[in-house]
GROMACS .gro file of C-alpha atoms in nm:
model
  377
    1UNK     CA    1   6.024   3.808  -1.668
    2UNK     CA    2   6.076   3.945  -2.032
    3UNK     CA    3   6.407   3.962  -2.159
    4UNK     CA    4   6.604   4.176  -2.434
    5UNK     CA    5   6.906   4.124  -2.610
    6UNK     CA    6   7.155   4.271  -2.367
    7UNK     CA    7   6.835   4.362  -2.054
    8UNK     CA    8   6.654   4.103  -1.822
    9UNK     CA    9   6.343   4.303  -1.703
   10UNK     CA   10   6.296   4.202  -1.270
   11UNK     CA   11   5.942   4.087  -1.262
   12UNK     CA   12   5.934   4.235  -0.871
   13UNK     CA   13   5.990   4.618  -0.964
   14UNK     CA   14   6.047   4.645  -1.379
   15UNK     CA   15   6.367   4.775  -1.353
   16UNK     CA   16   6.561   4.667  -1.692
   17UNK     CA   17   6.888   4.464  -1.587
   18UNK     CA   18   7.200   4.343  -1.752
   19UNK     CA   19   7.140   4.038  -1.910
   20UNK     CA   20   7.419   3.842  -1.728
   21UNK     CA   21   7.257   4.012  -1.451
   22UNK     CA   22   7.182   3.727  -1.169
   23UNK     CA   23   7.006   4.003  -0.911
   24UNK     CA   24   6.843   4.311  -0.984
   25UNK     CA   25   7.056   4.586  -0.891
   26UNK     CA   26   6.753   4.779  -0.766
   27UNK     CA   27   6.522   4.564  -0.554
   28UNK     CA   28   6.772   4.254  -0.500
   29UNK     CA   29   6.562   4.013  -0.624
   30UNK     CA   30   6.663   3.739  -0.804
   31UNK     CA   31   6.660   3.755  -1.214
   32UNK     CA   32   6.755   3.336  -1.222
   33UNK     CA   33   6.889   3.018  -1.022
   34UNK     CA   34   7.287   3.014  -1.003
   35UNK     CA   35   7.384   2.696  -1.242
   36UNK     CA   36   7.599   2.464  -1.008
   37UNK     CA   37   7.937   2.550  -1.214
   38UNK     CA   38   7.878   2.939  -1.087
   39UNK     CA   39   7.863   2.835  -0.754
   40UNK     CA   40   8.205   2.608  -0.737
   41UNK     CA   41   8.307   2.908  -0.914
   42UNK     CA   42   8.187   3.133  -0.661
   43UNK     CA   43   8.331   2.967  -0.350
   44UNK     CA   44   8.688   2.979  -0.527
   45UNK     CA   45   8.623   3.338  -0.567
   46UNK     CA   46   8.515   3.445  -0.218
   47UNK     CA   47   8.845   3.327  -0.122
   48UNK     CA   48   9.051   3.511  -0.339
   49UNK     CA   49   8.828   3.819  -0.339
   50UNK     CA   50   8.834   4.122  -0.166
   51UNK     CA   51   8.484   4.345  -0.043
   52UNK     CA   52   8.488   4.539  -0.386
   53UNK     CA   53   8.426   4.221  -0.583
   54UNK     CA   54   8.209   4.095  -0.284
   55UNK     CA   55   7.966   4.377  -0.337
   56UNK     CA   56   7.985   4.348  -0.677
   57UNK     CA   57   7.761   4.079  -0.753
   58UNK     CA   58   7.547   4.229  -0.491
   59UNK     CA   59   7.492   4.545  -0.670
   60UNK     CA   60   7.609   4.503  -0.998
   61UNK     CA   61   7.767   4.709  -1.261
   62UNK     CA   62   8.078   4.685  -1.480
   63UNK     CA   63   8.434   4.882  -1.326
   64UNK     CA   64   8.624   5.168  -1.485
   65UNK     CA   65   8.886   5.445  -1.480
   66UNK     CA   66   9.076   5.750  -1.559
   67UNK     CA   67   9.334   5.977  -1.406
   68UNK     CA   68   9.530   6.303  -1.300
   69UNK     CA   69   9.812   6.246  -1.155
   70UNK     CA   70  10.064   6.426  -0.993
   71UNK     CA   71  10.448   6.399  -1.152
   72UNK     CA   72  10.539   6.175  -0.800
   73UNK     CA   73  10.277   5.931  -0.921
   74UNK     CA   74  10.404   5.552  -0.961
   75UNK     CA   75  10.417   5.464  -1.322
   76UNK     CA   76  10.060   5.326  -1.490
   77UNK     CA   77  10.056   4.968  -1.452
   78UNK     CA   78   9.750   4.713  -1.498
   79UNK     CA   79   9.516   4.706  -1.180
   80UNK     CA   80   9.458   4.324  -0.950
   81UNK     CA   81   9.170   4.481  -0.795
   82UNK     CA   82   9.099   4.155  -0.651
   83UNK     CA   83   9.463   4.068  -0.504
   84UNK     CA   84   9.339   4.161  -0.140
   85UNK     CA   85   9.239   3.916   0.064
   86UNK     CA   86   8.886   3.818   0.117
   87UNK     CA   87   8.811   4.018   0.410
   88UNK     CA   88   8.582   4.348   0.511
   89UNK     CA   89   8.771   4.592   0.626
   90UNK     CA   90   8.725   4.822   0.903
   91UNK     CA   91   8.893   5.112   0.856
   92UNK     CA   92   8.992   5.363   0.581
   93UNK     CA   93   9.329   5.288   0.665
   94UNK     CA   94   9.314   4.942   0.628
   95UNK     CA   95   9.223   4.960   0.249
   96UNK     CA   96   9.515   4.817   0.015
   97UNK     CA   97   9.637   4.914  -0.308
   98UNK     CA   98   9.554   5.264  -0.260
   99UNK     CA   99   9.729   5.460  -0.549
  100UNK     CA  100   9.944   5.786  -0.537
  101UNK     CA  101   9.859   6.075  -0.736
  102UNK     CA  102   9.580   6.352  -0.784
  103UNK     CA  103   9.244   6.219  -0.918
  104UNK     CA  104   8.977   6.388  -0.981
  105UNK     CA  105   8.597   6.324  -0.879
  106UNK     CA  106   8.201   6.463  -0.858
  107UNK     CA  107   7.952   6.429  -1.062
  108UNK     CA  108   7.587   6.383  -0.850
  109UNK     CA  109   7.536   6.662  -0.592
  110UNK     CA  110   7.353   6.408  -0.398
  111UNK     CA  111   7.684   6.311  -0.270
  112UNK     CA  112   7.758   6.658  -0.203
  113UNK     CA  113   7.779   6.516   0.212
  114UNK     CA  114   8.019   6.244   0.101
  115UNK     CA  115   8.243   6.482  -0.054
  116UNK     CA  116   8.245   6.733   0.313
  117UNK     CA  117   8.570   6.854   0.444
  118UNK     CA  118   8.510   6.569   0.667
  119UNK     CA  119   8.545   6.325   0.468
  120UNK     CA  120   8.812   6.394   0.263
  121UNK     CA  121   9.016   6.509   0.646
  122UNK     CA  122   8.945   6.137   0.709
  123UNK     CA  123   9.042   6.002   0.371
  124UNK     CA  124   9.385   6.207   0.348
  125UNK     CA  125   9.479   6.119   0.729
  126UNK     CA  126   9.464   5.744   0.608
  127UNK     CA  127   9.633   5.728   0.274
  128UNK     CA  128   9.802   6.084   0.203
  129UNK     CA  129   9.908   5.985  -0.126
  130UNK     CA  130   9.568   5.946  -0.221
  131UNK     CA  131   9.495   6.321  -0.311
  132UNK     CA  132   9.093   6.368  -0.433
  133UNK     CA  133   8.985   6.680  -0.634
  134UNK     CA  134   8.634   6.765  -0.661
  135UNK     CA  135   8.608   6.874  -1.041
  136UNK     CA  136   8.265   7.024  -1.186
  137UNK     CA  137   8.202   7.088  -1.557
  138UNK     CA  138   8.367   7.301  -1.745
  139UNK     CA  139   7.986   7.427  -1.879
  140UNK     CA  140   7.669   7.341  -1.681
  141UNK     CA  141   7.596   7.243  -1.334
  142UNK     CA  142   7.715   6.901  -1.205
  143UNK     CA  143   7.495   6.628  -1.165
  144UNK     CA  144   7.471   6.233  -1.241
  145UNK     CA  145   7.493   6.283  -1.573
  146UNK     CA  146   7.768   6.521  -1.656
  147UNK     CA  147   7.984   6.312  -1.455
  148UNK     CA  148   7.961   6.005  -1.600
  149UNK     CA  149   8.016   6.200  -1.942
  150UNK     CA  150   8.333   6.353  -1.770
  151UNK     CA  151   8.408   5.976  -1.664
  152UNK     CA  152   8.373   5.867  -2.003
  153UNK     CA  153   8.554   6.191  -2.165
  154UNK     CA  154   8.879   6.124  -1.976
  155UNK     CA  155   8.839   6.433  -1.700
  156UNK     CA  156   8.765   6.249  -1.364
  157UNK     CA  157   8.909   5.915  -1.239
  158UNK     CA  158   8.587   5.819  -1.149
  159UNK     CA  159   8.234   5.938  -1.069
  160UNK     CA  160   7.951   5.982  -0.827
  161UNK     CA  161   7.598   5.906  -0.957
  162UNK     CA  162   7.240   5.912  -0.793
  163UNK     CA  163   7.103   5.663  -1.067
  164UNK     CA  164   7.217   5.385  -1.252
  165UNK     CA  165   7.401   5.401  -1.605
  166UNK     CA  166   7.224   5.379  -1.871
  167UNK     CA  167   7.270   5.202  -2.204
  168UNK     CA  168   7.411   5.457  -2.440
  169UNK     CA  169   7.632   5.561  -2.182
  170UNK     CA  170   7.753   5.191  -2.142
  171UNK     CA  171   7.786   5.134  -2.561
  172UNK     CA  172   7.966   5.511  -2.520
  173UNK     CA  173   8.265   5.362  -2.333
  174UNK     CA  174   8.264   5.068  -2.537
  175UNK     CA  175   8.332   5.250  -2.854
  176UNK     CA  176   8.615   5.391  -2.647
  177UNK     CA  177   8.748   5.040  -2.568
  178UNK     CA  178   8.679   5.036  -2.184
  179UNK     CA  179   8.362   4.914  -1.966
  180UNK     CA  180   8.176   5.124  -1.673
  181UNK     CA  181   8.120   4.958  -1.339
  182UNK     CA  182   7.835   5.085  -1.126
  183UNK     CA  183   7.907   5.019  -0.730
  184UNK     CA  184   7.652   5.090  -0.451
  185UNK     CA  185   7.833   5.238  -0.160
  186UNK     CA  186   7.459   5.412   0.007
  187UNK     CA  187   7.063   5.344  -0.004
  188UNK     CA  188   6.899   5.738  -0.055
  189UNK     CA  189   6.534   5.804  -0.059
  190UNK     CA  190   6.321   6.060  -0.239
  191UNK     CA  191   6.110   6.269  -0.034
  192UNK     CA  192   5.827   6.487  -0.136
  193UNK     CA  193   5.789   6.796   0.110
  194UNK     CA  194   5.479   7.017   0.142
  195UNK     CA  195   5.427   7.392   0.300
  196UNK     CA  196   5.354   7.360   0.620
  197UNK     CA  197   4.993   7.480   0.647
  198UNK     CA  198   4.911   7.200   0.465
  199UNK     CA  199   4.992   6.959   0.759
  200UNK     CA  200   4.863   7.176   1.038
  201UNK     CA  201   4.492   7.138   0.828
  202UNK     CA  202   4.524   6.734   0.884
  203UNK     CA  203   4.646   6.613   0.577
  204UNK     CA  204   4.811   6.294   0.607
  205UNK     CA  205   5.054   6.190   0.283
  206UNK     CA  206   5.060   6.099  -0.082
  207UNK     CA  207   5.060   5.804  -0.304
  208UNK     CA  208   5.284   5.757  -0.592
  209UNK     CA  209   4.978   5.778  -0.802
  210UNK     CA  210   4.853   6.143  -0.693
  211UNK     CA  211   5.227   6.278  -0.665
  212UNK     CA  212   5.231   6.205  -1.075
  213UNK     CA  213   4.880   6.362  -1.122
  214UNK     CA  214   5.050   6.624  -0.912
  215UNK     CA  215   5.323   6.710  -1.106
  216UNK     CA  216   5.179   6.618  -1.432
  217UNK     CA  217   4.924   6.817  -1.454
  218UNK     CA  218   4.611   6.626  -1.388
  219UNK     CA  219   4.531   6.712  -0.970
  220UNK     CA  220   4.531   7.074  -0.940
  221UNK     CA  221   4.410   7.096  -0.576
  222UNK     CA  222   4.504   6.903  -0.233
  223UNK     CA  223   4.095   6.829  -0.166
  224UNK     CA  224   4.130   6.592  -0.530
  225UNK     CA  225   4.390   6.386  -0.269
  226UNK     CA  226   4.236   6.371   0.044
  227UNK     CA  227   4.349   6.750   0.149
  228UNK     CA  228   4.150   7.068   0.216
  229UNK     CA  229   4.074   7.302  -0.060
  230UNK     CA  230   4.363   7.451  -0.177
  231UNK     CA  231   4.561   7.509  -0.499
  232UNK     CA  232   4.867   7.275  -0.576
  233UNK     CA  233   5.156   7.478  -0.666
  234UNK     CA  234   5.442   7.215  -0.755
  235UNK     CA  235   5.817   7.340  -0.800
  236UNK     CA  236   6.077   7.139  -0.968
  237UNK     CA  237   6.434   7.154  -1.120
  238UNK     CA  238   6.428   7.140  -1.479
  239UNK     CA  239   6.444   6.750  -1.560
  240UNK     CA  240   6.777   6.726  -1.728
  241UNK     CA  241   6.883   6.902  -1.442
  242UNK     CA  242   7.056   6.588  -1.282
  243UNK     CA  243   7.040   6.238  -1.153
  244UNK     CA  244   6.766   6.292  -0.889
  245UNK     CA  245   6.506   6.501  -1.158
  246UNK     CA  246   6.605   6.180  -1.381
  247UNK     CA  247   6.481   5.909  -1.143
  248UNK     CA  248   6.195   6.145  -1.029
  249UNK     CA  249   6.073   6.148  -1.420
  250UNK     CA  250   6.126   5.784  -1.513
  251UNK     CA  251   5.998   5.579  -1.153
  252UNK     CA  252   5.728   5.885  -0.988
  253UNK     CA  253   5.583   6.046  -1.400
  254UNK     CA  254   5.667   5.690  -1.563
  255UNK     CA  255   5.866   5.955  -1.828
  256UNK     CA  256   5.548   6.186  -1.865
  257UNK     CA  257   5.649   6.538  -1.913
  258UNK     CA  258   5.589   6.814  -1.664
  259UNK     CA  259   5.271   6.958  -1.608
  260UNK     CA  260   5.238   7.332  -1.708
  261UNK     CA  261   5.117   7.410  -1.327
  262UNK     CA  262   5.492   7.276  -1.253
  263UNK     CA  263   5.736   7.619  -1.193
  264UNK     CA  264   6.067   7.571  -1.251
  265UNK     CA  265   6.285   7.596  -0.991
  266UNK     CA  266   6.688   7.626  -0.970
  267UNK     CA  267   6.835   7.395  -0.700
  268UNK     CA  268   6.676   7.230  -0.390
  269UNK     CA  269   6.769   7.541  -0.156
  270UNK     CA  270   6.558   7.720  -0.405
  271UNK     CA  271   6.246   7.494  -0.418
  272UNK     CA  272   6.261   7.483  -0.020
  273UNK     CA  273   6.254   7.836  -0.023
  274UNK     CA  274   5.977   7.924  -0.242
  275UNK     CA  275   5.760   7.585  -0.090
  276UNK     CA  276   5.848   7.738   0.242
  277UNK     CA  277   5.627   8.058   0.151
  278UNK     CA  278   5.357   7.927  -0.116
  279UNK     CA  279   5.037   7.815   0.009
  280UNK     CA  280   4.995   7.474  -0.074
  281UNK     CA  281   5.317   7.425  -0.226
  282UNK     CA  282   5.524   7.099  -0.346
  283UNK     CA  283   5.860   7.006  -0.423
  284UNK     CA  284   6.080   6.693  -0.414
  285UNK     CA  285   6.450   6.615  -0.330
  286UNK     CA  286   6.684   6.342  -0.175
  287UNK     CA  287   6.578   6.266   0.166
  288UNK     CA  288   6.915   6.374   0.306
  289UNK     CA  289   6.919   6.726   0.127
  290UNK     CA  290   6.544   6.796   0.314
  291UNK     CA  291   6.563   6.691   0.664
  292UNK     CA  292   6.593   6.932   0.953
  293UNK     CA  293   6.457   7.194   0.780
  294UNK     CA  294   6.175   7.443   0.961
  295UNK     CA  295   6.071   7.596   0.639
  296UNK     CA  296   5.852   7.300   0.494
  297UNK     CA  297   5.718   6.944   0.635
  298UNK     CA  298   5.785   6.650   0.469
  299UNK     CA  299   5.530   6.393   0.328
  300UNK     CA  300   5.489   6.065   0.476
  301UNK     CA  301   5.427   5.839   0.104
  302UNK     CA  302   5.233   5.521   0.022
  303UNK     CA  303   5.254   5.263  -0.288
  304UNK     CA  304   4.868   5.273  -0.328
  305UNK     CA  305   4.620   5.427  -0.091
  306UNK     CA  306   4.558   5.115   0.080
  307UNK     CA  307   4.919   5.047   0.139
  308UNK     CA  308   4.912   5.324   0.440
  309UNK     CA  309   5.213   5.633   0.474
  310UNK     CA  310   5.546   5.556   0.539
  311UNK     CA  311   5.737   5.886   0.672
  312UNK     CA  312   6.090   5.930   0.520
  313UNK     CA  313   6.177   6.087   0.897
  314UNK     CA  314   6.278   5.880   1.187
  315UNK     CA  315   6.071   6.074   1.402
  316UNK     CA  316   5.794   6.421   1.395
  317UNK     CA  317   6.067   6.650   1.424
  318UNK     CA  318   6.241   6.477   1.139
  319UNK     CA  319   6.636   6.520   1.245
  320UNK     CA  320   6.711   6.186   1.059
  321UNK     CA  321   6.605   5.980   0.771
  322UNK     CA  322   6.381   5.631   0.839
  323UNK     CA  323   6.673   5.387   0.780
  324UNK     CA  324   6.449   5.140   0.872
  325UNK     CA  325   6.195   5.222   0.652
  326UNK     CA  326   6.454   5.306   0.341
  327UNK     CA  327   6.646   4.981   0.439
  328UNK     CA  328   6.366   4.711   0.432
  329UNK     CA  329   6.197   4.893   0.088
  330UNK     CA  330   5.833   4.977   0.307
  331UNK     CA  331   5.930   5.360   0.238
  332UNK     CA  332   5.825   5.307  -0.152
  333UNK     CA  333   6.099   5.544  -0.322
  334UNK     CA  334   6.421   5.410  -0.255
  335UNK     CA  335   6.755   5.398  -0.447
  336UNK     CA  336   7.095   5.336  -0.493
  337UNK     CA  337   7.405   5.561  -0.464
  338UNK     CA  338   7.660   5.450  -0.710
  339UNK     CA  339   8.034   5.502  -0.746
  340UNK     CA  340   8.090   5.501  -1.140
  341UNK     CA  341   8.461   5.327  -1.232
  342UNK     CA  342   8.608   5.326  -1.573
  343UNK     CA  343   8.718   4.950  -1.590
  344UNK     CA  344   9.049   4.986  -1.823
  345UNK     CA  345   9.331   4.828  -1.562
  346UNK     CA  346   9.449   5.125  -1.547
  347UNK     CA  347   9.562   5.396  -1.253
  348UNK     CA  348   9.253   5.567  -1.260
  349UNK     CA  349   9.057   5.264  -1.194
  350UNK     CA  350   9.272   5.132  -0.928
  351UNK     CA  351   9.181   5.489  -0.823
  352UNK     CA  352   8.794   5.397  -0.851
  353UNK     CA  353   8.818   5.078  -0.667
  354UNK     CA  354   9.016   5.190  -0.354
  355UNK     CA  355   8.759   5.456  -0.327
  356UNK     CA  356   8.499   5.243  -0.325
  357UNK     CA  357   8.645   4.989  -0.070
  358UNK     CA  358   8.693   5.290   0.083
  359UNK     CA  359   8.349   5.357   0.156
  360UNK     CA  360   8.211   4.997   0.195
  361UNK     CA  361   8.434   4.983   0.475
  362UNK     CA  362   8.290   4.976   0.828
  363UNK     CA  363   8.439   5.330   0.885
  364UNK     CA  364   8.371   5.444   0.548
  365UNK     CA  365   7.989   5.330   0.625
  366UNK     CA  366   7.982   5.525   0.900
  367UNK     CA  367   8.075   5.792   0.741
  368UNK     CA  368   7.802   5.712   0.456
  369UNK     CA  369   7.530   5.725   0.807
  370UNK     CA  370   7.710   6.045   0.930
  371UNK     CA  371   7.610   6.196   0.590
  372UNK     CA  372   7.268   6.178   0.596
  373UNK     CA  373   7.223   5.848   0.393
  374UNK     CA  374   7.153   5.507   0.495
  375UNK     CA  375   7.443   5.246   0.481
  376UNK     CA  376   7.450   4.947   0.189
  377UNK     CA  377   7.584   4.682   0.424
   0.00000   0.00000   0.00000
């Protein structure tokens, strides 16, 4: 396990932790043993503790905040996060410290499902005080990104991201005097989807080796991966485009650029669309955003070749995602869904953390199924 000053690399899956880090907040492994202090420690705090800080050294992060509120809002006043008991709730409405006021929200459009009228119905019926507004950028499109630099700016209350946060976004909010606190609420997948002639001539699914020669450049035709002779034509959004493009470019092209083969694409509805029509076409999007869809197939995916193909669909007709599969890490491209909270005790990150028990709730999990994603706990 190599270390840097402030990252502890997980010697399971490389991804670079905090170093006070004790799991890795991608894989779960363990980083180090618990010294015996941390554990007396521990048991005092699982009784004091509610879910959010139960999850939290689960998943890892650092909280946050920031706030609109309306003029009937209570007064700011430092947040106790942690004065509920230890407990995990089962309903939205059993979630305390819920705060009145407007706040606003987005970010990822991953979590576009989590944000349906749905939701929000069940949210407002119970706490109506609590009054969410989806806010995108002023310029640009949302994504991971833009809403953790909205988080940061002072514009949401807290944000929605498809990827972790990275360092200079962390040092960012520590110049501003606050920390950032990355919450799982949801496990996502990555699928990569394929016209469907491709399928009905026999081919089987990809490694994560050939879908980077793919999309970098180097394989130009399916027969190069075990397909019939036919050109590749990969589509892609542009990869500043968002949270997903950023995880596709740093765990599927280990940060390689694009090949020049690659065309540019939009959106997902866009790359389904012109994958749906192009002979031997290839694109790539959350699991959740792709399933149920007529136009294309998607591609069951392997580690290495002699791993075998794990489908991202529950089934041939693909109506659902494998939770199995996405849950016990044999479908090999996996994430985490993160809630993004601006720790500064104030409203806005009260704000962050009911939202967040919100959704680790047994209803609110539900709801995170109901969506199209697979639930954290």
């Amino acid at each position: 396990m190599s270390s840097g000053s402030n990252k502890v690399e997980c010697p399971n899956c490389k991804t670079q932790n905090p170093s006070t880090a004790y799991k890795c907040s991608y894989c779960r492994k363990k980083l180090r043993g618990v010294p015996p202090i941390v554990l007396g420690l521990a048991t005092v705090f699982l009784m004091l503790g509610g879910p959010y800080f139960l999850f939290k050294d689960k998943l890892f992060g650092a909280p946050s905040s920031t706030s609109t509120t309306s003029s009937s809002s209570p007064p700011t006043t430092p947040v106790t996060p942690s004065s509920a008991p230890f407990t995990t709730y089962l309903s939205l409405a059993n979630i305390p410290n819920v705060p009145n006021g407007i706040f606003n929200y987005g970010g990822s459009t991953t979590f576009a499902p989590l944000r349906s009228p749905a939701v929000v119905a069940a949210i407002n019926k119970a706490h109506p005080q609590f009054q969410l507004r989806y806010t995108k950028p002023p310029n640009g499109k949302p994504g991971s990104g833009t809403g953790i630099e909205m988080l940061i700016e002072g514009q949401m209350s807290f944000a929605e991201s498809s990827r972790s946060v990275k360092d200079d976004e962390f040092e960012l909010a520590k110049k501003r005097n606050f920390k950032l606190e990355q919450v799982a609420v949801a496990i996502d997948g990555i699928a990569f989807y394929v016209n469907p002639e491709l399928i009905k001539q026999g081919f089987k699914g990809i490694t994560l080796e050939q879908a980077r020669d793919i999309f970098i450049g180097k394989v130009n035709n399916w027969k190069d991966v075990g397909g019939p002779d036919m050109e590749i034509t990969p589509f892609s959004r542009n990869l500043k485009a968002g949270g997903t493009v950023d995880y596709f470019y740093e765990k599927v092209l280990d940060k390689q650029p694009l090949g020049s083969n690659v065309q540019e694409v939009t959106d997902t509805t866009g790359s389904i669309r012109k994958v749906g029509v192009t002979r031997g076409g290839i694109g790539y999007a959350t699991a959740s955003e792709v399933i149920n869809q007529s136009m294309i197939n998607l591609l069951p995916l392997g580690k290495v070749a002699s791993s075998g193909f794990v489908s991202p669909c529950i089934d041939q007709i693909c109506k659902a995602v494998n939770k199995t599969a996405f849950t016990d890490g044999t479908y090999p491209l996996t994430r985490r869904l993160f809630v993004v909270i601006k720790q500064d005790g104030k409203l806005d990150e009260q704000a962050g953390v009911a939202y967040t028990n919100m959704l680790l709730s047994d209803e609110g999990q539900k709801l995170v199924e109901e969506a199209g994603f697979v639930p954290i706990r």
